[in-house]
PDB file of C-alpha atoms in Angstrom:
ATOM      1  CA  ARG A  12      29.911  48.951 -27.891  1.00  0.00           C
ATOM      2  CA  ILE A  13      26.317  47.892 -27.500  1.00  0.00           C
ATOM      3  CA  ALA A  14      24.811  46.256 -30.591  1.00  0.00           C
ATOM      4  CA  SER A  15      22.148  49.001 -30.967  1.00  0.00           C
ATOM      5  CA  GLN A  16      24.891  51.647 -31.113  1.00  0.00           C
ATOM      6  CA  MET A  17      26.822  49.798 -33.841  1.00  0.00           C
ATOM      7  CA  PRO A  18      26.683  51.239 -37.369  1.00  0.00           C
ATOM      8  CA  PRO A  19      24.475  49.255 -39.778  1.00  0.00           C
ATOM      9  CA  GLY A  20      26.154  46.286 -41.472  1.00  0.00           C
ATOM     10  CA  ARG A  21      28.565  45.695 -38.617  1.00  0.00           C
ATOM     11  CA  ARG A  22      27.961  42.884 -36.065  1.00  0.00           C
ATOM     12  CA  ALA A  23      29.052  42.819 -32.482  1.00  0.00           C
ATOM     13  CA  GLU A  24      31.803  40.331 -31.784  1.00  0.00           C
ATOM     14  CA  LYS A  25      31.593  37.782 -29.029  1.00  0.00           C
ATOM     15  CA  PRO A  26      33.882  38.418 -26.122  1.00  0.00           C
ATOM     16  CA  SER A  27      36.701  35.897 -25.995  1.00  0.00           C
ATOM     17  CA  LEU A  28      39.908  35.238 -24.156  1.00  0.00           C
ATOM     18  CA  PRO A  29      42.798  37.292 -25.442  1.00  0.00           C
ATOM     19  CA  GLU A  30      44.775  35.561 -28.171  1.00  0.00           C
ATOM     20  CA  THR A  31      47.942  36.506 -26.390  1.00  0.00           C
ATOM     21  CA  ALA A  32      47.109  34.280 -23.415  1.00  0.00           C
ATOM     22  CA  PRO A  33      49.676  31.537 -22.943  1.00  0.00           C
ATOM     23  CA  PRO A  34      48.561  27.960 -23.817  1.00  0.00           C
ATOM     24  CA  SER A  35      48.962  26.861 -20.198  1.00  0.00           C
ATOM     25  CA  PHE A  36      46.334  29.469 -19.167  1.00  0.00           C
ATOM     26  CA  MET A  37      43.893  28.121 -21.775  1.00  0.00           C
ATOM     27  CA  SER A  38      44.295  24.522 -20.569  1.00  0.00           C
ATOM     28  CA  THR A  39      43.977  25.611 -16.929  1.00  0.00           C
ATOM     29  CA  PHE A  40      40.768  27.511 -17.732  1.00  0.00           C
ATOM     30  CA  SER A  41      39.177  24.464 -19.430  1.00  0.00           C
ATOM     31  CA  ILE A  42      40.253  22.171 -16.545  1.00  0.00           C
ATOM     32  CA  LEU A  43      38.741  24.569 -14.007  1.00  0.00           C
ATOM     33  CA  ARG A  44      35.421  24.598 -15.843  1.00  0.00           C
ATOM     34  CA  LYS A  45      35.394  20.802 -16.129  1.00  0.00           C
ATOM     35  CA  GLY A  46      36.607  20.393 -12.553  1.00  0.00           C
ATOM     36  CA  SER A  47      33.846  22.578 -11.144  1.00  0.00           C
ATOM     37  CA  VAL A  48      31.197  20.401 -12.825  1.00  0.00           C
ATOM     38  CA  ASP A  49      32.864  17.280 -11.423  1.00  0.00           C
ATOM     39  CA  ALA A  50      33.109  18.877  -7.975  1.00  0.00           C
ATOM     40  CA  THR A  51      29.419  19.881  -8.096  1.00  0.00           C
ATOM     41  CA  CYS A  52      28.374  16.361  -9.092  1.00  0.00           C
ATOM     42  CA  GLY A  53      30.535  14.916  -6.328  1.00  0.00           C
ATOM     43  CA  LEU A  54      28.969  17.259  -3.783  1.00  0.00           C
ATOM     44  CA  ILE A  55      25.458  16.336  -4.896  1.00  0.00           C
ATOM     45  CA  ILE A  56      26.244  12.600  -4.662  1.00  0.00           C
ATOM     46  CA  THR A  57      27.729  13.091  -1.180  1.00  0.00           C
ATOM     47  CA  LEU A  58      24.655  15.022  -0.020  1.00  0.00           C
ATOM     48  CA  LEU A  59      22.328  12.356  -1.403  1.00  0.00           C
ATOM     49  CA  SER A  60      24.325   9.667   0.416  1.00  0.00           C
ATOM     50  CA  VAL A  61      24.007  11.590   3.692  1.00  0.00           C
ATOM     51  CA  VAL A  62      20.248  11.990   3.188  1.00  0.00           C
ATOM     52  CA  ASP A  63      19.967   8.270   2.376  1.00  0.00           C
ATOM     53  CA  VAL A  64      21.773   7.280   5.600  1.00  0.00           C
ATOM     54  CA  ALA A  65      19.591   9.690   7.605  1.00  0.00           C
ATOM     55  CA  LEU A  66      16.406   8.206   6.131  1.00  0.00           C
ATOM     56  CA  LEU A  67      17.609   4.679   6.920  1.00  0.00           C
ATOM     57  CA  LEU A  68      18.271   5.697  10.529  1.00  0.00           C
ATOM     58  CA  VAL A  69      14.806   7.266  10.842  1.00  0.00           C
ATOM     59  CA  LEU A  70      13.236   4.163   9.292  1.00  0.00           C
ATOM     60  CA  SER A  71      15.104   1.881  11.673  1.00  0.00           C
ATOM     61  CA  LEU A  72      14.108   3.988  14.667  1.00  0.00           C
ATOM     62  CA  SER A  73      10.438   4.117  13.606  1.00  0.00           C
ATOM     63  CA  GLN A  74      10.365   0.335  13.158  1.00  0.00           C
ATOM     64  CA  THR A  75      11.792  -0.158  16.645  1.00  0.00           C
ATOM     65  CA  VAL A  76       9.300   2.250  18.215  1.00  0.00           C
ATOM     66  CA  ALA A  77       6.396   0.710  16.299  1.00  0.00           C
ATOM     67  CA  SER A  78       7.299  -2.809  17.423  1.00  0.00           C
ATOM     68  CA  LEU A  79       7.543  -1.638  21.047  1.00  0.00           C
ATOM     69  CA  PHE A  80       4.114  -0.016  21.003  1.00  0.00           C
ATOM     70  CA  LYS A  81       2.531  -2.813  19.020  1.00  0.00           C
ATOM     71  CA  GLY A  82       3.848  -5.542  21.252  1.00  0.00           C
ATOM     72  CA  VAL A  83       4.328  -7.740  18.190  1.00  0.00           C
ATOM     73  CA  THR A  84       7.595  -8.071  16.313  1.00  0.00           C
ATOM     74  CA  ARG A  85       7.126  -7.843  12.539  1.00  0.00           C
ATOM     75  CA  SER A  86       9.523  -7.692   9.633  1.00  0.00           C
ATOM     76  CA  SER A  87      10.540  -4.271   8.330  1.00  0.00           C
ATOM     77  CA  SER A  88       8.584  -4.728   5.106  1.00  0.00           C
ATOM     78  CA  ASP A  89       5.433  -5.502   7.113  1.00  0.00           C
ATOM     79  CA  LEU A  90       5.877  -2.347   9.178  1.00  0.00           C
ATOM     80  CA  LEU A  91       6.337  -0.194   6.100  1.00  0.00           C
ATOM     81  CA  LEU A  92       3.852  -1.620   3.667  1.00  0.00           C
ATOM     82  CA  SER A  93       1.064  -3.187   5.671  1.00  0.00           C
ATOM     83  CA  ARG A  94      -1.981  -1.655   7.190  1.00  0.00           C
ATOM     84  CA  PRO A  95      -3.553  -2.942  10.412  1.00  0.00           C
ATOM     85  CA  SER A  96      -5.210  -6.288   9.835  1.00  0.00           C
ATOM     86  CA  VAL A  97      -8.879  -6.895  10.571  1.00  0.00           C
ATOM     87  CA  VAL A  98     -10.465 -10.336  10.572  1.00  0.00           C
ATOM     88  CA  VAL A  99     -14.236 -10.312  10.056  1.00  0.00           C
ATOM     89  CA  VAL A 100     -15.917 -13.590  10.969  1.00  0.00           C
ATOM     90  CA  GLY A 101     -19.267 -13.945   9.216  1.00  0.00           C
ATOM     91  CA  GLY A 102     -20.221 -13.050   5.674  1.00  0.00           C
ATOM     92  CA  SER A 103     -23.767 -11.871   6.209  1.00  0.00           C
ATOM     93  CA  PHE A 104     -25.210  -8.385   6.710  1.00  0.00           C
ATOM     94  CA  SER A 105     -22.987  -7.111   9.544  1.00  0.00           C
ATOM     95  CA  GLY A 106     -19.833  -8.811   8.275  1.00  0.00           C
ATOM     96  CA  LEU A 107     -20.253  -7.492   4.730  1.00  0.00           C
ATOM     97  CA  TRP A 108     -21.058  -3.994   5.989  1.00  0.00           C
ATOM     98  CA  ALA A 109     -17.863  -4.017   8.089  1.00  0.00           C
ATOM     99  CA  GLN A 110     -15.837  -5.367   5.132  1.00  0.00           C
ATOM    100  CA  ARG A 111     -17.044  -2.552   2.863  1.00  0.00           C
ATOM    101  CA  ALA A 112     -16.489   0.143   5.491  1.00  0.00           C
ATOM    102  CA  LEU A 113     -12.966  -0.998   6.465  1.00  0.00           C
ATOM    103  CA  SER A 114     -11.397  -2.248   3.216  1.00  0.00           C
ATOM    104  CA  ASP A 115      -9.988   1.151   2.211  1.00  0.00           C
ATOM    105  CA  SER A 116      -8.041   1.640   5.453  1.00  0.00           C
ATOM    106  CA  TYR A 117      -7.314  -1.896   6.698  1.00  0.00           C
ATOM    107  CA  ASP A 118      -6.215  -5.273   5.368  1.00  0.00           C
ATOM    108  CA  VAL A 119      -9.493  -7.145   5.767  1.00  0.00           C
ATOM    109  CA  THR A 120      -9.833 -10.923   5.862  1.00  0.00           C
ATOM    110  CA  LEU A 121     -13.414 -12.180   5.607  1.00  0.00           C
ATOM    111  CA  VAL A 122     -13.996 -15.633   7.125  1.00  0.00           C
ATOM    112  CA  ASP A 123     -17.187 -17.619   6.533  1.00  0.00           C
ATOM    113  CA  PHE A 124     -18.072 -21.295   6.275  1.00  0.00           C
ATOM    114  CA  LYS A 125     -19.459 -20.752   2.745  1.00  0.00           C
ATOM    115  CA  ASP A 126     -18.210 -18.674  -0.200  1.00  0.00           C
ATOM    116  CA  TYR A 127     -21.558 -17.058  -0.975  1.00  0.00           C
ATOM    117  CA  PHE A 128     -24.062 -14.688   0.666  1.00  0.00           C
ATOM    118  CA  GLU A 129     -27.678 -15.777   0.998  1.00  0.00           C
ATOM    119  CA  TYR A 130     -30.688 -13.803   2.101  1.00  0.00           C
ATOM    120  CA  THR A 131     -32.055 -16.487   4.402  1.00  0.00           C
ATOM    121  CA  PRO A 132     -35.544 -15.011   4.996  1.00  0.00           C
ATOM    122  CA  GLY A 133     -36.162 -15.119   1.245  1.00  0.00           C
ATOM    123  CA  VAL A 134     -35.290 -18.803   0.881  1.00  0.00           C
ATOM    124  CA  LEU A 135     -38.958 -19.817   1.367  1.00  0.00           C
ATOM    125  CA  ARG A 136     -39.823 -17.927  -1.828  1.00  0.00           C
ATOM    126  CA  LEU A 137     -37.590 -20.358  -3.752  1.00  0.00           C
ATOM    127  CA  PHE A 138     -40.164 -23.132  -3.202  1.00  0.00           C
ATOM    128  CA  VAL A 139     -42.625 -21.305  -5.452  1.00  0.00           C
ATOM    129  CA  GLN A 140     -40.194 -19.319  -7.650  1.00  0.00           C
ATOM    130  CA  PRO A 141     -36.880 -21.186  -8.035  1.00  0.00           C
ATOM    131  CA  SER A 142     -35.703 -18.577 -10.564  1.00  0.00           C
ATOM    132  CA  TRP A 143     -35.202 -16.136  -7.656  1.00  0.00           C
ATOM    133  CA  LEU A 144     -32.055 -17.943  -6.470  1.00  0.00           C
ATOM    134  CA  SER A 145     -29.773 -15.444  -8.237  1.00  0.00           C
ATOM    135  CA  ARG A 146     -31.607 -12.567  -6.503  1.00  0.00           C
ATOM    136  CA  LEU A 147     -31.297 -14.125  -3.051  1.00  0.00           C
ATOM    137  CA  SER A 148     -27.658 -15.232  -3.164  1.00  0.00           C
ATOM    138  CA  GLY A 149     -24.338 -14.126  -4.583  1.00  0.00           C
ATOM    139  CA  PRO A 150     -20.606 -14.696  -4.179  1.00  0.00           C
ATOM    140  CA  LEU A 151     -18.815 -13.105  -1.223  1.00  0.00           C
ATOM    141  CA  PRO A 152     -16.478 -10.242  -2.175  1.00  0.00           C
ATOM    142  CA  ARG A 153     -12.860 -11.045  -2.987  1.00  0.00           C
ATOM    143  CA  ARG A 154     -11.632  -7.859  -4.664  1.00  0.00           C
ATOM    144  CA  ARG A 155     -10.817  -5.550  -1.728  1.00  0.00           C
ATOM    145  CA  ASN A 156     -10.247  -8.241   0.881  1.00  0.00           C
ATOM    146  CA  LYS A 157      -9.011 -11.772   1.375  1.00  0.00           C
ATOM    147  CA  LEU A 158     -11.723 -14.448   1.615  1.00  0.00           C
ATOM    148  CA  VAL A 159     -11.109 -17.554   3.695  1.00  0.00           C
ATOM    149  CA  VAL A 160     -13.704 -20.328   3.594  1.00  0.00           C
ATOM    150  CA  GLY A 161     -13.665 -22.255   6.834  1.00  0.00           C
ATOM    151  CA  GLU A 162     -15.160 -22.725  10.287  1.00  0.00           C
ATOM    152  CA  VAL A 163     -13.685 -20.861  13.254  1.00  0.00           C
ATOM    153  CA  VAL A 164     -12.842 -23.355  16.007  1.00  0.00           C
ATOM    154  CA  ALA A 165     -10.985 -21.088  18.480  1.00  0.00           C
ATOM    155  CA  VAL A 166     -10.382 -17.416  19.177  1.00  0.00           C
ATOM    156  CA  HIS A 167      -7.131 -16.280  20.823  1.00  0.00           C
ATOM    157  CA  PRO A 168      -6.020 -12.724  21.738  1.00  0.00           C
ATOM    158  CA  THR A 169      -3.973 -12.247  18.542  1.00  0.00           C
ATOM    159  CA  GLU A 170      -5.229 -14.942  16.144  1.00  0.00           C
ATOM    160  CA  ILE A 171      -8.116 -17.208  15.266  1.00  0.00           C
ATOM    161  CA  ALA A 172      -7.901 -20.917  14.564  1.00  0.00           C
ATOM    162  CA  LEU A 173     -10.085 -22.395  11.866  1.00  0.00           C
ATOM    163  CA  ARG A 174     -10.758 -25.569   9.947  1.00  0.00           C
ATOM    164  CA  THR A 175     -10.848 -25.063   6.190  1.00  0.00           C
ATOM    165  CA  ALA A 176     -13.185 -26.823   3.777  1.00  0.00           C
ATOM    166  CA  ASP A 177     -10.512 -29.483   3.066  1.00  0.00           C
ATOM    167  CA  GLY A 178     -10.209 -30.251   6.799  1.00  0.00           C
ATOM    168  CA  GLU A 179      -6.891 -28.500   7.374  1.00  0.00           C
ATOM    169  CA  GLU A 180      -6.256 -26.443  10.498  1.00  0.00           C
ATOM    170  CA  ALA A 181      -5.066 -22.853  10.013  1.00  0.00           C
ATOM    171  CA  GLN A 182      -4.357 -19.762  12.112  1.00  0.00           C
ATOM    172  CA  ILE A 183      -5.021 -16.205  10.987  1.00  0.00           C
ATOM    173  CA  PRO A 184      -3.336 -13.407  12.981  1.00  0.00           C
ATOM    174  CA  PHE A 185      -5.129 -10.091  13.433  1.00  0.00           C
ATOM    175  CA  ASP A 186      -4.840  -6.642  14.951  1.00  0.00           C
ATOM    176  CA  TYR A 187      -8.633  -6.327  15.237  1.00  0.00           C
ATOM    177  CA  LEU A 188     -11.342  -9.000  15.263  1.00  0.00           C
ATOM    178  CA  LEU A 189     -15.016  -8.477  14.401  1.00  0.00           C
ATOM    179  CA  LEU A 190     -17.466 -11.284  15.122  1.00  0.00           C
ATOM    180  CA  GLY A 191     -20.539 -11.011  12.923  1.00  0.00           C
ATOM    181  CA  CYS A 192     -21.356 -14.681  12.792  1.00  0.00           C
ATOM    182  CA  GLY A 193     -25.012 -14.427  13.775  1.00  0.00           C
ATOM    183  CA  SER A 194     -26.781 -16.449  16.403  1.00  0.00           C
ATOM    184  CA  SER A 195     -28.518 -19.757  16.835  1.00  0.00           C
ATOM    185  CA  TYR A 196     -31.702 -20.580  18.648  1.00  0.00           C
ATOM    186  CA  ALA A 197     -32.570 -23.542  20.800  1.00  0.00           C
ATOM    187  CA  ALA A 198     -34.650 -26.109  18.940  1.00  0.00           C
TER     188      ALA A 198
END
């Protein structure tokens, strides 16, 4: 009977297995319930393993295709985690503008022969107001890019060669190169 049709003071009983069921039936019923949970867990683990193998195959294939199109062989962690690299030579107006514009989407390396920016046209003002030095110069950015202090001595199709401040030679590979190193005039 439905509980709302029961006379007051009487509670509905929970349905249960008949007490006359043999003990072997009771043990089989509890094993089936436990076995179905184990079987479900086993099925889920098997499906996750299949998905894992499929993802590894896709990853391997994408790395192979990427290295073919790139023309450069890189490690699998580089292909997955790195962004295209951009080397910006020159830490003045154009170089700093490019660094700011590209740092969110690329791994930017800024190369300059000094570790500070200076507003060169304003340097003459320092003769009469030396306190303006802090307004006319400041450190080059290091937070969203890598800063390398050195002088570029050679440019190759996939890397630049430079001499650092301590006189050591170094190479920096790149996917893209921006030269914003200014110009010089004949004396």
